[in-house]
Structures are given as C-alpha cells and as structure tokens.
Amino acid sequence: MGPAGLFVLNISRAKGFFRAKDDTWWEMNKNNQQFKPSRPNLIKQSKEYSQKLAQILEAHEKSHPEITPLLIFANPGEHVETSNPAIRIVLMDGVDSLIDNMFNSQDVLQATEV
C-alpha cells in the first residue's frame, strides 16, 4: 500500500514488440512482422492478480481502496504500442515517473488504516 492507493505490480521480462488494445495483448512475429494474440495475455494476467488480492483481503475482512494493476517491463529495450489499454503499462524508462507520481499524490488511506 502506498500513499496513492493499493497497487499490484506485474513485472515482465518479456522481449519483443507488443501491442495492447483494451484487454487484448498481441506480439509481433519476428518472421513475418505480423501481430498475433500472445500468451499469456499480460493485461488479463495483471487484472487477475488484482482480483485475487481483493479476494484475499475481503476473505480477511479488510477494507481496501481500489486495487490498481500495473504492468511493468523490466527490459529497457521493450516496445509496446498502446491503444486504450485496460490497465496502466509502464516501460522501464517510465518507472521513475511512476514512483514520483505515487509519492506526490494525495493519500487514499489514513495512517491508522494502513
């Protein structure tokens, strides 16, 4: 839990060229330069992780703010084309900005709730 809320970080080491549109996840085939659906679907996987965390917290009767799934790429050479992705996607060069935004946003929880 951070000052800006509750986040689930799905950190990927995937390599290649990807396309994210809504809930779909596509990978470019290196041979024919065509995009095809990729498995695992990292967008759906990230959302599922958030849902599982919510289920765990609710099973323990813990209130919580909205859980935000984040897909973060650890490989600095990644390329992801996005068109209204269902979750926030952060490339390696955007991690510092993400952290700054988290720590400079308004508190969602009181200190006693944390």
Coordinates of C-alpha atoms in Angstrom, one line a residue:
M1 CA 0.0 0.0 0.0
G2 CA 1.3 3.4 -0.8
P3 CA 0.2 7.0 -0.4
A4 CA -1.7 6.8 -3.7
G5 CA -3.5 3.5 -3.0
L6 CA -3.0 -0.2 -3.5
F7 CA -1.1 -1.5 -6.5
V8 CA -0.3 -4.9 -7.9
L9 CA 2.9 -4.8 -9.9
N10 CA 3.1 -7.4 -12.6
I11 CA 6.8 -7.2 -13.7
S12 CA 7.5 -8.8 -17.0
R13 CA 10.8 -9.8 -18.6
A14 CA 9.2 -10.4 -21.9
K15 CA 11.2 -9.3 -25.0
G16 CA 9.8 -8.3 -28.4
F17 CA 7.3 -5.9 -29.9
F18 CA 3.9 -5.9 -28.4
R19 CA 0.5 -4.2 -28.9
A20 CA -2.0 -3.6 -26.2
K21 CA -5.6 -2.6 -27.0
D22 CA -8.3 -2.7 -24.4
D23 CA -8.0 -6.3 -22.9
T24 CA -6.1 -7.7 -25.8
W25 CA -2.3 -8.5 -25.9
W26 CA -0.5 -9.1 -29.2
E27 CA 3.1 -10.0 -30.0
M28 CA 4.8 -9.3 -33.3
N29 CA 6.0 -12.4 -35.1
K30 CA 9.7 -11.9 -35.9
N31 CA 9.5 -13.8 -39.2
N32 CA 6.5 -12.1 -40.9
Q33 CA 6.3 -8.9 -38.9
Q34 CA 2.6 -9.6 -38.2
F35 CA 0.9 -9.2 -34.8
K36 CA -0.8 -12.2 -33.3
P37 CA -2.5 -12.8 -29.9
S38 CA 0.1 -13.7 -27.3
R39 CA 0.0 -16.0 -24.4
P40 CA 0.0 -15.3 -21.6
N41 CA -2.2 -12.2 -22.1
L42 CA -0.3 -9.9 -19.7
I43 CA -3.2 -7.5 -19.4
K44 CA -5.7 -10.2 -18.3
Q45 CA -3.0 -11.7 -16.1
S46 CA -2.4 -8.4 -14.3
K47 CA -6.1 -7.9 -13.8
E48 CA -6.5 -11.4 -12.4
Y49 CA -3.7 -10.7 -9.9
S50 CA -5.5 -7.7 -8.7
Q51 CA -8.8 -9.6 -8.3
K52 CA -7.0 -12.4 -6.4
L53 CA -5.6 -9.8 -4.0
A54 CA -9.0 -8.3 -3.5
Q55 CA -10.4 -11.7 -2.7
I56 CA -7.7 -12.3 -0.1
L57 CA -8.3 -9.0 1.6
E58 CA -12.1 -9.5 1.6
A59 CA -11.7 -13.0 3.0
H60 CA -9.8 -11.5 5.9
E61 CA -12.5 -8.7 6.2
K62 CA -10.0 -6.0 5.3
S63 CA -11.4 -2.9 3.7
H64 CA -9.2 -1.5 0.9
P65 CA -9.2 1.2 -1.8
E66 CA -9.5 0.2 -5.4
I67 CA -6.6 -2.1 -6.4
T68 CA -4.7 -0.8 -9.5
P69 CA -2.9 -3.4 -11.6
L70 CA 0.3 -2.1 -13.3
L71 CA 2.2 -4.0 -16.0
I72 CA 5.9 -3.0 -15.8
F73 CA 8.5 -4.1 -18.2
A74 CA 12.0 -4.8 -16.8
N75 CA 13.7 -4.9 -20.2
P76 CA 14.7 -1.3 -21.2
G77 CA 14.5 -2.2 -24.9
E78 CA 10.8 -3.2 -24.9
H79 CA 8.4 -1.6 -27.3
V80 CA 4.6 -1.6 -26.6
E81 CA 2.1 0.1 -28.8
T82 CA -0.9 1.0 -26.8
S83 CA -4.5 1.9 -27.7
N84 CA -6.7 2.4 -24.7
P85 CA -5.2 -0.5 -22.7
A86 CA -7.4 -1.8 -19.8
I87 CA -4.5 -1.3 -17.3
R88 CA -1.6 1.0 -17.0
I89 CA 1.5 -0.2 -18.8
V90 CA 4.9 1.2 -17.7
L91 CA 8.1 0.8 -19.7
M92 CA 11.4 0.8 -17.9
D93 CA 12.1 4.4 -18.7
G94 CA 8.8 5.4 -17.1
V95 CA 9.3 3.8 -13.7
D96 CA 10.9 6.9 -12.1
S97 CA 8.0 9.0 -13.2
L98 CA 5.5 6.4 -11.8
I99 CA 7.2 6.4 -8.4
D100 CA 7.3 10.2 -8.3
N101 CA 3.5 10.3 -9.1
M102 CA 2.8 7.8 -6.4
F103 CA 4.6 9.6 -3.7
N104 CA 3.3 13.1 -4.7
S105 CA -0.4 12.1 -4.9
Q106 CA -3.0 12.6 -2.3
D107 CA -3.3 10.0 0.5
V108 CA -6.1 7.5 0.0
L109 CA -5.9 5.9 3.4
Q110 CA -5.4 7.4 6.8
A111 CA -2.3 6.3 8.8
T112 CA -4.4 4.4 11.2
E113 CA -6.0 2.4 8.3
V114 CA -2.6 1.3 7.0

